mmCIF file of C-alpha atoms in Angstrom:
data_model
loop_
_atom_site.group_PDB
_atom_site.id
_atom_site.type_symbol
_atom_site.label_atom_id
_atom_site.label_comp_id
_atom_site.label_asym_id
_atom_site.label_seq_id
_atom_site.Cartn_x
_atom_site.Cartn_y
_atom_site.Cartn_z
ATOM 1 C CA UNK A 178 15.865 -21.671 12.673
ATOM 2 C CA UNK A 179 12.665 -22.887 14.214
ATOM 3 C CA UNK A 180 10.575 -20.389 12.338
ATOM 4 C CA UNK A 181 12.401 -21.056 9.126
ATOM 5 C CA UNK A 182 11.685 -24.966 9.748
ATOM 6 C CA UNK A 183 7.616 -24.167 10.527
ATOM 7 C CA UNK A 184 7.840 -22.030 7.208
ATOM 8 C CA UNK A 185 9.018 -24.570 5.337
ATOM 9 C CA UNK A 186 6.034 -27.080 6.278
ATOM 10 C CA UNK A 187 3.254 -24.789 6.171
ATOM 11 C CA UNK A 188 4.352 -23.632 2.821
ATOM 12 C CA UNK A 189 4.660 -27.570 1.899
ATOM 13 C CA UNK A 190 0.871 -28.385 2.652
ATOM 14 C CA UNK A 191 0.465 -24.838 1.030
ATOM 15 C CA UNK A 192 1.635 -26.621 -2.231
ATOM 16 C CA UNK A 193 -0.257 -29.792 -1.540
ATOM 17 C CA UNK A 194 -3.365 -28.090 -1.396
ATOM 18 C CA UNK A 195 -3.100 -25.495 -4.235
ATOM 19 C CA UNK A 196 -6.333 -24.603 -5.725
ATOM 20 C CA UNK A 197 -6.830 -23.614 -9.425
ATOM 21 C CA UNK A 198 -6.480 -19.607 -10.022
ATOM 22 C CA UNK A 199 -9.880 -18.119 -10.017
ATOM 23 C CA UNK A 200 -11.435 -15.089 -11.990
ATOM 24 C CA UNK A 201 -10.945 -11.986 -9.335
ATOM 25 C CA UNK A 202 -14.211 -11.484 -9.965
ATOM 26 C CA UNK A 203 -15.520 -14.284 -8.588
ATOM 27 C CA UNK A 204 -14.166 -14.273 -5.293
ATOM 28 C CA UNK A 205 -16.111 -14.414 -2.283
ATOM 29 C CA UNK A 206 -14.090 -14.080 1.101
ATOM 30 C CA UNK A 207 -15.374 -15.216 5.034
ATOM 31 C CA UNK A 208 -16.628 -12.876 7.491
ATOM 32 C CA UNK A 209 -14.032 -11.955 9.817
ATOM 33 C CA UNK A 210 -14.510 -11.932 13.063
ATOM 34 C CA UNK A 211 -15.106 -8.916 15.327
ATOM 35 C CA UNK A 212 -12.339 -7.125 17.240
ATOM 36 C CA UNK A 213 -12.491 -4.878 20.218
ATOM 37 C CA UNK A 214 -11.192 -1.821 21.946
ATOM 38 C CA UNK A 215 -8.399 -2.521 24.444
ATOM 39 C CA UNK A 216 -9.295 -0.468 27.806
ATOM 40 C CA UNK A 217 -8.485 3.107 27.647
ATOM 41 C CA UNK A 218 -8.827 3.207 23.973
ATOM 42 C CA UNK A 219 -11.104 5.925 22.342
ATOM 43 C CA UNK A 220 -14.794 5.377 22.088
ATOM 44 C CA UNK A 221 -15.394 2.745 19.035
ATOM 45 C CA UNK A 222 -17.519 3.821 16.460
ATOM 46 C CA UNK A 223 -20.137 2.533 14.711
ATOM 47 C CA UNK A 224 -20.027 1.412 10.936
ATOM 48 C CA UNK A 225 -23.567 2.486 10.342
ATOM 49 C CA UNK A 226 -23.880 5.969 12.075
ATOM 50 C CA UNK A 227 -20.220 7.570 13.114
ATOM 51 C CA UNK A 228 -18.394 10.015 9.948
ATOM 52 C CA UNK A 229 -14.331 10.133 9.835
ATOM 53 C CA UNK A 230 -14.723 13.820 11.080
ATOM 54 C CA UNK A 231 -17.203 12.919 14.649
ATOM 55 C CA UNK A 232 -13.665 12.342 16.941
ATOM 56 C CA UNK A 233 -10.132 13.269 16.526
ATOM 57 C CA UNK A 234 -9.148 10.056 17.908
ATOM 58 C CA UNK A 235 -9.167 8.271 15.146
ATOM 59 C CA UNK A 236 -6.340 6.215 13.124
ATOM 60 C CA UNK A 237 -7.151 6.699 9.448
ATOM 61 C CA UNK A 238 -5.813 4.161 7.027
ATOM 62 C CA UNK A 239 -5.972 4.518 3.193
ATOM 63 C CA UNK A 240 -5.754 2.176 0.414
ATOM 64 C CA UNK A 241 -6.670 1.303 -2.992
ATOM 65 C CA UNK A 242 -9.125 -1.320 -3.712
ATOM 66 C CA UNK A 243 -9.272 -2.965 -7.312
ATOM 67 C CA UNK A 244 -10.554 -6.087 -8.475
ATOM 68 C CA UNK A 245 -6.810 -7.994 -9.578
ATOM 69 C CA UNK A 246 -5.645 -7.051 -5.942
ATOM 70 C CA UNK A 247 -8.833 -7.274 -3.881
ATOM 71 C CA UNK A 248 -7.547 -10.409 -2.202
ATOM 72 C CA UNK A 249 -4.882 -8.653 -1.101
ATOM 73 C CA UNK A 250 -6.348 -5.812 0.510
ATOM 74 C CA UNK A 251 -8.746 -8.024 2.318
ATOM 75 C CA UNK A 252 -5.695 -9.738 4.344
ATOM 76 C CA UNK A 253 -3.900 -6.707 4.696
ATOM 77 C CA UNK A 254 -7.111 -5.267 6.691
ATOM 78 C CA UNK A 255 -7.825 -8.200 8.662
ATOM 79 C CA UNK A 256 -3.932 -8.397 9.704
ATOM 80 C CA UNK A 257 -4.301 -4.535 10.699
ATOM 81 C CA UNK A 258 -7.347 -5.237 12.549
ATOM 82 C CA UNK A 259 -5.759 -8.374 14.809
ATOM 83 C CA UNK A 260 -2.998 -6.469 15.912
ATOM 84 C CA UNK A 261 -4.291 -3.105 16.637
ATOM 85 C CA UNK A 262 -4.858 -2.247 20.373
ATOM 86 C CA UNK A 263 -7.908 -0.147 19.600
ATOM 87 C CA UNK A 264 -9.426 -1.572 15.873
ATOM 88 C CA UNK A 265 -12.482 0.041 16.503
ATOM 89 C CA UNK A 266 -11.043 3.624 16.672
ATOM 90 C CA UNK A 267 -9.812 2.480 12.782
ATOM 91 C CA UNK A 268 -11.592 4.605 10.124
ATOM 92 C CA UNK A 269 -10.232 3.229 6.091
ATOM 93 C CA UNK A 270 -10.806 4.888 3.689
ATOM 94 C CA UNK A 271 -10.526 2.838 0.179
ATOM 95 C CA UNK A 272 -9.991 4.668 -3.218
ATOM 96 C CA UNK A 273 -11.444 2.329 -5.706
ATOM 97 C CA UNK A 274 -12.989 3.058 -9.413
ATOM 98 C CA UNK A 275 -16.632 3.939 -9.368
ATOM 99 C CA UNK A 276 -17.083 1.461 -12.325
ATOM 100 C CA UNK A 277 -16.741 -1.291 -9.825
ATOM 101 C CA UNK A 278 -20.173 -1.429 -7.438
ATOM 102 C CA UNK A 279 -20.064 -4.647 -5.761
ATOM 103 C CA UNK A 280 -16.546 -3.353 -3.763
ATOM 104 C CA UNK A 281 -18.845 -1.707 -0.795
ATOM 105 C CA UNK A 282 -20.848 -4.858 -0.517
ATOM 106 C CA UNK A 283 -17.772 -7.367 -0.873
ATOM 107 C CA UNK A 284 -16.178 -4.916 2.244
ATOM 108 C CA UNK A 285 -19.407 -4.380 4.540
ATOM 109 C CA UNK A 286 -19.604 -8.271 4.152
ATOM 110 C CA UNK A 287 -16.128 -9.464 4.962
ATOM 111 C CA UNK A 288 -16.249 -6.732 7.745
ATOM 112 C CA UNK A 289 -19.307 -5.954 9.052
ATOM 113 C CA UNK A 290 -18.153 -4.174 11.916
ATOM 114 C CA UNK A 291 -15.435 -1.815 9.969
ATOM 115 C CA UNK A 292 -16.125 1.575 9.833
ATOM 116 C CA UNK A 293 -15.142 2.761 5.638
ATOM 117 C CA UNK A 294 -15.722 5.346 3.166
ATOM 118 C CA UNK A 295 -14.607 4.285 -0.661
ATOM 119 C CA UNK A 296 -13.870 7.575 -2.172
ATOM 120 C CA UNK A 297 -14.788 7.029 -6.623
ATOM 121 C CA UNK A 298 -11.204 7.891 -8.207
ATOM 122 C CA UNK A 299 -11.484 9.391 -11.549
ATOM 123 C CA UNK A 300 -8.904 7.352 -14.084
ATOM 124 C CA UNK A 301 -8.840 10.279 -16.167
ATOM 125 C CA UNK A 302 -7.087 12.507 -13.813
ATOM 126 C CA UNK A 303 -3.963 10.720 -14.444
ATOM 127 C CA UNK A 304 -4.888 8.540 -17.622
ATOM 128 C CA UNK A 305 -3.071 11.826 -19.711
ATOM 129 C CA UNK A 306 -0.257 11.885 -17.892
ATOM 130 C CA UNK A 307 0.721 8.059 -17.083
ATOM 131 C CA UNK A 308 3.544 6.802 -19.604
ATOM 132 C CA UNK A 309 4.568 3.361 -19.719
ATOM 133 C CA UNK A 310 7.024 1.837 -17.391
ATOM 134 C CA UNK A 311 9.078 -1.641 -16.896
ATOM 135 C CA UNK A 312 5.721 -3.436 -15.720
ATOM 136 C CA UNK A 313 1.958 -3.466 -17.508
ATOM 137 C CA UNK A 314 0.745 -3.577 -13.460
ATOM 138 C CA UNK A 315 2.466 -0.069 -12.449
ATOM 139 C CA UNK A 316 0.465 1.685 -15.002
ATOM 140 C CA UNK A 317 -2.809 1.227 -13.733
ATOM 141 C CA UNK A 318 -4.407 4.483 -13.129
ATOM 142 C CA UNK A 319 -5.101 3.507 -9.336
ATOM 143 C CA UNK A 320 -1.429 3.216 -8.662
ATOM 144 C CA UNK A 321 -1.155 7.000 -8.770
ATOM 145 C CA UNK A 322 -4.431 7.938 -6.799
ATOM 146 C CA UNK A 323 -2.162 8.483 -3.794
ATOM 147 C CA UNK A 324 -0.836 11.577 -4.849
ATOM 148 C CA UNK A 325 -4.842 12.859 -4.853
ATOM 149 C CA UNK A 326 -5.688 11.479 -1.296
ATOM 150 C CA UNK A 327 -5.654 15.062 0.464
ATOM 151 C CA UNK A 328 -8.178 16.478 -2.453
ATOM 152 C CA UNK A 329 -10.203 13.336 -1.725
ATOM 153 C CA UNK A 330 -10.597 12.702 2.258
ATOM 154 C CA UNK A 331 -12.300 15.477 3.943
ATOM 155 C CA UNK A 332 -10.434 18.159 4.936
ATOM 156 C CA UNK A 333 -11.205 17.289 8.894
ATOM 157 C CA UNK A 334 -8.422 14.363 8.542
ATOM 158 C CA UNK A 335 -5.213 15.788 8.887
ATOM 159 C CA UNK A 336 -3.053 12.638 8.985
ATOM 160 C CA UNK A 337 -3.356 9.256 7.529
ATOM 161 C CA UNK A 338 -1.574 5.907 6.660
ATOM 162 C CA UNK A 339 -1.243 4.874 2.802
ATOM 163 C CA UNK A 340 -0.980 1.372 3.245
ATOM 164 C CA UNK A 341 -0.478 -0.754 -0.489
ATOM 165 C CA UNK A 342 -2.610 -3.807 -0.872
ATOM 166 C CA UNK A 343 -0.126 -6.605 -0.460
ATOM 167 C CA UNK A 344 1.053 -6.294 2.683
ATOM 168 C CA UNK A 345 0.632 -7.313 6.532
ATOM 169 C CA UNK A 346 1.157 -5.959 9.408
ATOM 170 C CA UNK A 347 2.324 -7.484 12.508
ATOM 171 C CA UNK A 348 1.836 -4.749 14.892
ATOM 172 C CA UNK A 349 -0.080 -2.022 16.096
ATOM 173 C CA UNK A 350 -0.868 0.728 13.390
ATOM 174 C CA UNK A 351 -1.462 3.548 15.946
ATOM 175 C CA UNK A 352 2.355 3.567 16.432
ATOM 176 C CA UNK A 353 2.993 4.100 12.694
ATOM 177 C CA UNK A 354 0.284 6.475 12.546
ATOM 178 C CA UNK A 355 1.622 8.480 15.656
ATOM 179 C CA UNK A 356 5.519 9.039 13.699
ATOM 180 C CA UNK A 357 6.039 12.516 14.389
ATOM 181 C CA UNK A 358 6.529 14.686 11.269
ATOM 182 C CA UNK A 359 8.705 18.008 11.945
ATOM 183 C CA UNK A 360 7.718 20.861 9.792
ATOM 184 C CA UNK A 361 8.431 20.686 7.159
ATOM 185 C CA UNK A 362 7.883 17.293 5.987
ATOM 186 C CA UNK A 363 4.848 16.298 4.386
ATOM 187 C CA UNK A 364 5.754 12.762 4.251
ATOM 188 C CA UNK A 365 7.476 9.924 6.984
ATOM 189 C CA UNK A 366 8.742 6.596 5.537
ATOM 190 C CA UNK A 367 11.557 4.225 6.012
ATOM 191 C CA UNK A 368 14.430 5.835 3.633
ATOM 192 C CA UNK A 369 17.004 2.662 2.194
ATOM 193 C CA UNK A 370 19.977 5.261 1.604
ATOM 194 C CA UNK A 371 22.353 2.122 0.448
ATOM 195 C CA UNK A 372 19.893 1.975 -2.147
ATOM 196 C CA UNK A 373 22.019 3.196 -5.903
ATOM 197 C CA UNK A 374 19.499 6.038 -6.082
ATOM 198 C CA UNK A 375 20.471 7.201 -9.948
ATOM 199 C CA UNK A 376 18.882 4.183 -10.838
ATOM 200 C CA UNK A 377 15.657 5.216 -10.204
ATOM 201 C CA UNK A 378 16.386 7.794 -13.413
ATOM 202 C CA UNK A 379 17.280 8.047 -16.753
ATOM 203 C CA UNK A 380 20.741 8.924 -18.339
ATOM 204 C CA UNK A 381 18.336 11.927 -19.841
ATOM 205 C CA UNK A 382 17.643 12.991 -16.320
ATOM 206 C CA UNK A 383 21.333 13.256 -14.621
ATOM 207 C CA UNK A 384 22.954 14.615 -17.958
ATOM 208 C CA UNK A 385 20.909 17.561 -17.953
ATOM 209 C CA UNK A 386 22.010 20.043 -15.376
ATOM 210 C CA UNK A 387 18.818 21.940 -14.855
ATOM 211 C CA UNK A 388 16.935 18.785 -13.991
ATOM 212 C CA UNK A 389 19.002 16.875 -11.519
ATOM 213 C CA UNK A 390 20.022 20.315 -10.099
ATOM 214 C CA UNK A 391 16.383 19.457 -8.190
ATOM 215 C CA UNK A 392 18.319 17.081 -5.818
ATOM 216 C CA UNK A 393 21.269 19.719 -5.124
ATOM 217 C CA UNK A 394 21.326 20.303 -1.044
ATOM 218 C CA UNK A 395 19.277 17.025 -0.608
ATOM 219 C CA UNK A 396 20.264 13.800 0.979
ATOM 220 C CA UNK A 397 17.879 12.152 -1.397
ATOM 221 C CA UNK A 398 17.155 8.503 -0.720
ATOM 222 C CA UNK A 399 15.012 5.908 -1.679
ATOM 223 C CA UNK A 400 12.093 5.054 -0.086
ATOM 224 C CA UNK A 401 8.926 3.240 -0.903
ATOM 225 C CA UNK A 402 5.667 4.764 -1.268
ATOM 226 C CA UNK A 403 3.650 1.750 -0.251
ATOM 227 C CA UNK A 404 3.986 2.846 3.637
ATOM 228 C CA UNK A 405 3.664 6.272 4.307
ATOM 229 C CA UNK A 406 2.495 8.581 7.303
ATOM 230 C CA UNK A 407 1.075 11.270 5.738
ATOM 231 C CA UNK A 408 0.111 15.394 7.103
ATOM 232 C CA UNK A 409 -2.583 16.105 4.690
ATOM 233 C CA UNK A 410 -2.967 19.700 5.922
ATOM 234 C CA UNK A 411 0.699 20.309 4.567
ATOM 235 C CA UNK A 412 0.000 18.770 1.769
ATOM 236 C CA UNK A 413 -2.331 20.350 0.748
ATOM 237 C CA UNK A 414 -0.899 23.754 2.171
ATOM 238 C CA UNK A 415 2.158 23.380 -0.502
ATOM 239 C CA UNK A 416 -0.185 21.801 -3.362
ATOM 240 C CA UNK A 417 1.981 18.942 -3.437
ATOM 241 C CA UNK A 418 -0.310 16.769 -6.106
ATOM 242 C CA UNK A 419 0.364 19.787 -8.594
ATOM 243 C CA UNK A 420 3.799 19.303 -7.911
ATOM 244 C CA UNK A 421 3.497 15.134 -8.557
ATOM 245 C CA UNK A 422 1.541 16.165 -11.616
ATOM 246 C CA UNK A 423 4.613 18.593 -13.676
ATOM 247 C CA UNK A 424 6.846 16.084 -13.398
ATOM 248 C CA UNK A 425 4.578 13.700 -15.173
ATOM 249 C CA UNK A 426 3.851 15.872 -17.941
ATOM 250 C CA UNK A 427 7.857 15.911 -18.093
ATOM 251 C CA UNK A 428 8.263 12.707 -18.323
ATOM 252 C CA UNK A 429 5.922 12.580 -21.343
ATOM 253 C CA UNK A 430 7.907 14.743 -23.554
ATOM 254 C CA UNK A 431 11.136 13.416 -21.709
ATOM 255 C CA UNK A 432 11.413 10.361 -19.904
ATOM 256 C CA UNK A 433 13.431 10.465 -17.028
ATOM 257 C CA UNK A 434 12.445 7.426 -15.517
ATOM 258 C CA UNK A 435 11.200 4.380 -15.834
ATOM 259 C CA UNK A 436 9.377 2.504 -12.745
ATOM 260 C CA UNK A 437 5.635 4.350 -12.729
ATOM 261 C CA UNK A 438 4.224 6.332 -9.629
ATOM 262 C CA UNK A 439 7.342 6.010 -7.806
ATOM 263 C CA UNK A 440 10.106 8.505 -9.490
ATOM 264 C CA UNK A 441 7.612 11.227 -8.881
ATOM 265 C CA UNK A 442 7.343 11.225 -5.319
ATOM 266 C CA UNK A 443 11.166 10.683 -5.360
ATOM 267 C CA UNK A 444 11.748 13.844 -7.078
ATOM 268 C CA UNK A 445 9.189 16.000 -4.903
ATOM 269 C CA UNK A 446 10.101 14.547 -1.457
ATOM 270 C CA UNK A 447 13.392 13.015 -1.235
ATOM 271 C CA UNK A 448 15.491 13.705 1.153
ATOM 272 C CA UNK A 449 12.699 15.839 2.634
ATOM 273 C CA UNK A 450 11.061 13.175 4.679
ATOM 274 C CA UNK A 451 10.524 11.944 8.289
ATOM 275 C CA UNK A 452 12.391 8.746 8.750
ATOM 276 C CA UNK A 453 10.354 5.606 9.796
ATOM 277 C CA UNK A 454 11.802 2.399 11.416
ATOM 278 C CA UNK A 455 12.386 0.056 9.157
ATOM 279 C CA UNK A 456 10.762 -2.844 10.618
ATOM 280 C CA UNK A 457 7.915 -0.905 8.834
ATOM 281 C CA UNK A 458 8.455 -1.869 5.938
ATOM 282 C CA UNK A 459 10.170 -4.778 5.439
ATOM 283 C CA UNK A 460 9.456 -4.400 1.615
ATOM 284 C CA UNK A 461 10.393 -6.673 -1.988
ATOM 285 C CA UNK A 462 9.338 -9.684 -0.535
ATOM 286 C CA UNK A 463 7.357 -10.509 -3.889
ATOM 287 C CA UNK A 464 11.156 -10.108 -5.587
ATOM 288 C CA UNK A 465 11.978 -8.012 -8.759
ATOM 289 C CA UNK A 466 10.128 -6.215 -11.110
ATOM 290 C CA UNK A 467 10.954 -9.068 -13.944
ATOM 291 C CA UNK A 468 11.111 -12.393 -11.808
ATOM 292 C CA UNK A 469 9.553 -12.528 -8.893
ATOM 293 C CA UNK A 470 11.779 -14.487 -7.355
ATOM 294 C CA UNK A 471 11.845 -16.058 -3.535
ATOM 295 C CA UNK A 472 13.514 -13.451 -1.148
ATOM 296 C CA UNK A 473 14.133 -13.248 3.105
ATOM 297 C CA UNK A 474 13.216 -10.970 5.361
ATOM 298 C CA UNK A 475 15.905 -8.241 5.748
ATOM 299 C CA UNK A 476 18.024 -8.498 8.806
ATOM 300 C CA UNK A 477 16.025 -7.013 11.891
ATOM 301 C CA UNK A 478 12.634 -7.042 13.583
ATOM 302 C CA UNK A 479 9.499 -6.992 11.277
ATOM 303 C CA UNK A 480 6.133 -4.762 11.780
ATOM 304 C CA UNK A 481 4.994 -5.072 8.610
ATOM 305 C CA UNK A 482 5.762 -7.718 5.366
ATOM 306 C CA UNK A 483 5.271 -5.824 2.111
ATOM 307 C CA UNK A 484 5.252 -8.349 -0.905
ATOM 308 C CA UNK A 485 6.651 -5.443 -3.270
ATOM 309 C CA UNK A 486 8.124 -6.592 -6.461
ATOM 310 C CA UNK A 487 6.578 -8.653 -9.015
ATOM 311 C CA UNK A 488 5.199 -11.949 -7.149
ATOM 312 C CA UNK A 489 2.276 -11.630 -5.055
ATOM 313 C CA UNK A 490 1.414 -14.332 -2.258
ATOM 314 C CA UNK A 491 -1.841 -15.485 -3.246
ATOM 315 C CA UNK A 492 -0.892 -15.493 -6.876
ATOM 316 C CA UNK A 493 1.944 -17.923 -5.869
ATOM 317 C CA UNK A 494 0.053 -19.920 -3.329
ATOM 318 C CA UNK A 495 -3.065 -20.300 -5.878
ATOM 319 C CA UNK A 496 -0.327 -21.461 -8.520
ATOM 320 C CA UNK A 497 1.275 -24.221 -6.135
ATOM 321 C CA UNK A 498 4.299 -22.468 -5.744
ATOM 322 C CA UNK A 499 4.430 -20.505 -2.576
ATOM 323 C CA UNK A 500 7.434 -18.906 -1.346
ATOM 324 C CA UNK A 501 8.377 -19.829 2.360
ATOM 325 C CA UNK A 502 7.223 -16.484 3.434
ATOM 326 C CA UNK A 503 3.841 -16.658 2.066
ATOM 327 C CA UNK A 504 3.020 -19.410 4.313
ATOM 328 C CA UNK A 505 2.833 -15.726 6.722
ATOM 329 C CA UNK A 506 0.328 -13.685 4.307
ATOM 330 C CA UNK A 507 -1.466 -16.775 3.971
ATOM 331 C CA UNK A 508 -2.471 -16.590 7.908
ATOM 332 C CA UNK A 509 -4.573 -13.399 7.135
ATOM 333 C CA UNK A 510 -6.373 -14.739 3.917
ATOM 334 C CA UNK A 511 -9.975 -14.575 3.836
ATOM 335 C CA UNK A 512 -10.730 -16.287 0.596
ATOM 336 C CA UNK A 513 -13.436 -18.891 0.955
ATOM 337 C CA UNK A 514 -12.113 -22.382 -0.242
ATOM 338 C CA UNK A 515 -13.144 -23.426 -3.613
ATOM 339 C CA UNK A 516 -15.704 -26.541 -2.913
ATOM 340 C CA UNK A 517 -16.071 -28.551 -5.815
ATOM 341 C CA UNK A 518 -18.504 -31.748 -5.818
ATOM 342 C CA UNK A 519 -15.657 -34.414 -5.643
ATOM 343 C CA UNK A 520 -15.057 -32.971 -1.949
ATOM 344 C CA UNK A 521 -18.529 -33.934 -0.998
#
């Protein structure tokens, strides 16, 4: 009750002190302060010097970075960051477009300390083979460069976390990162089995026997591709991206689904995953896909807040109409207030 109360006031001033949206392109964010190695942690690297492949050690984290949702994966860093035992044994790597230069300065600014790699994604990989779906925002070509992430990191890393850009975690990465993954899953995620799973596909799809026969001997579930532990080595060992990339070109001449970069992954890995706790992801806290309305946490303990769905925090907050639970995200924003001359 006493959290729901201090919610509901920090969201209030929240509202009070709305500032006017800005052009994403304009946004300049605050340094964030450093954060250090608890004892008996690896040895921290060095931005400047150390590569992804100079210690095993390491926790890799990967996520896109785009200009609509670079807010967003500025918090989401600094939130990893604050609660990770050992944030300099972090290596992210960021899969952003090449067409976009000033991302590895706005990054190396807001984190001087972070050790990073941006990987250039190439739209036209998937530009071909993306259809249109229930939302303008899932078609963005970036939405699908997850599926390329073992043809992209070096082959040294054979694990890492795909983390989406608006979230936050609460807790320490390194015990998402260490999920085991029994052979022979490729993938670990929380699975939502009460989830009505045929919704995820067309009336096409589950009338014809020789596609949905693809599910036949699977306990196929839902889960969301925004938090995932993933064994690149296997990955790559089964060609799994060429197996993301057939289904696409069915769903051009077919469509079976609807909802973008998700049904894919659904059909390859369903019921053929590791199961994650599902404190983390504690997932469509920016509501549906239409309305982006106000939602709870789910019943249980949270690790990480995922703002899937429609309504993003900072959108909200910028707008004057935050959602109690933004009042959270907010915590981890970076964004340097707007100062205008009145205020001086």
């Amino acid at each position: 009750m006493l959290l729901h109360v201090l919610l509901f006031l920090l969201s209030s001033s929240l509202v009070a002190a709305a500032a006017p949206p800005r052009h994403p392109g304009d946004l300049r964010f605050r340094e964030a302060p450093q954060f250090y190695n608890s004892p008996g942690c690896p040895r921290p690297l060095s931005s400047s010097t150390d590569s992804p492949c100079s210690t095993s050690n390491l926790v890799h984290v990967a996520m896109t970075l785009d200009v609509a949702y670079l807010r967003g994966s500025i918090a989401a860093i600094n939130s990893v960051l604050q609660h990770s035992s050992c944030p300099q044994s972090i290596y992210f790597h960021f899969l952003a477009s090449k067409a976009i230069p000033y991302l590895n300065s706005t990054i190396s600014a807001t984190f001087p300390f972070l050790p990073f790699l941006i990987h250039p994604f190439d739209p036209s990989l998937v530009s071909d083979l993306i259809s249109t779906s229930i939302r303008a925002a899932l078609d963005r070509p970036l939405n699908y460069a997850r599926s390329y992430l073992p043809r992209l990191l070096p082959s040294c890393i054979s694990r890492v976390v795909y983390l989406d850009s608006d979230l936050i975690l609460v807790d320490d990465i390194a015990a998402l990162a260490a999920t085991p993954i029994p052979p022979p899953s490729v993938l670990a995620a929380p699975e939502y089995c009460n989830a009505n799973f045929t919704s995820y596909f067309t009336p096409t799809f589950w009338s014809n026997p020789s596609l949905s026969i693809v599910f036949e001997g699977r306990n196929a579930c839902y889960f969301n591709t925004g938090v995932m532990v993933m064994d690149l080595d296997r990955w790559r060992e089964g060609g799994y991206t060429e197996k993301i990339e057939e289904w696409m070109e069915l769903q051009k001449r077919m469509r079976i689904y609807e909802l973008g970069s998700l049904p894919p992954f659904l059909l390859v890995f369903a019921g053929r995953i590791a199961a994650v706790d599902h404190r983390w992801n504690q997932h469509g806290l920016g509501g549906d896909n239409f309305r982006g309305l106000c939602r709870d946490l789910h019943p249980g303990p949270a690790s990480l807040l995922h703002w899937s769905g429609k309504g993003k925090p900072w959108a909200r907050l910028d707008a004057g109409r935050p959602c109690p639970l933004d009042a959270l995200w907010a915590t981890y924003d970076l964004l340097e207030p707007l100062v205008s001359i009145d205020d001086s």
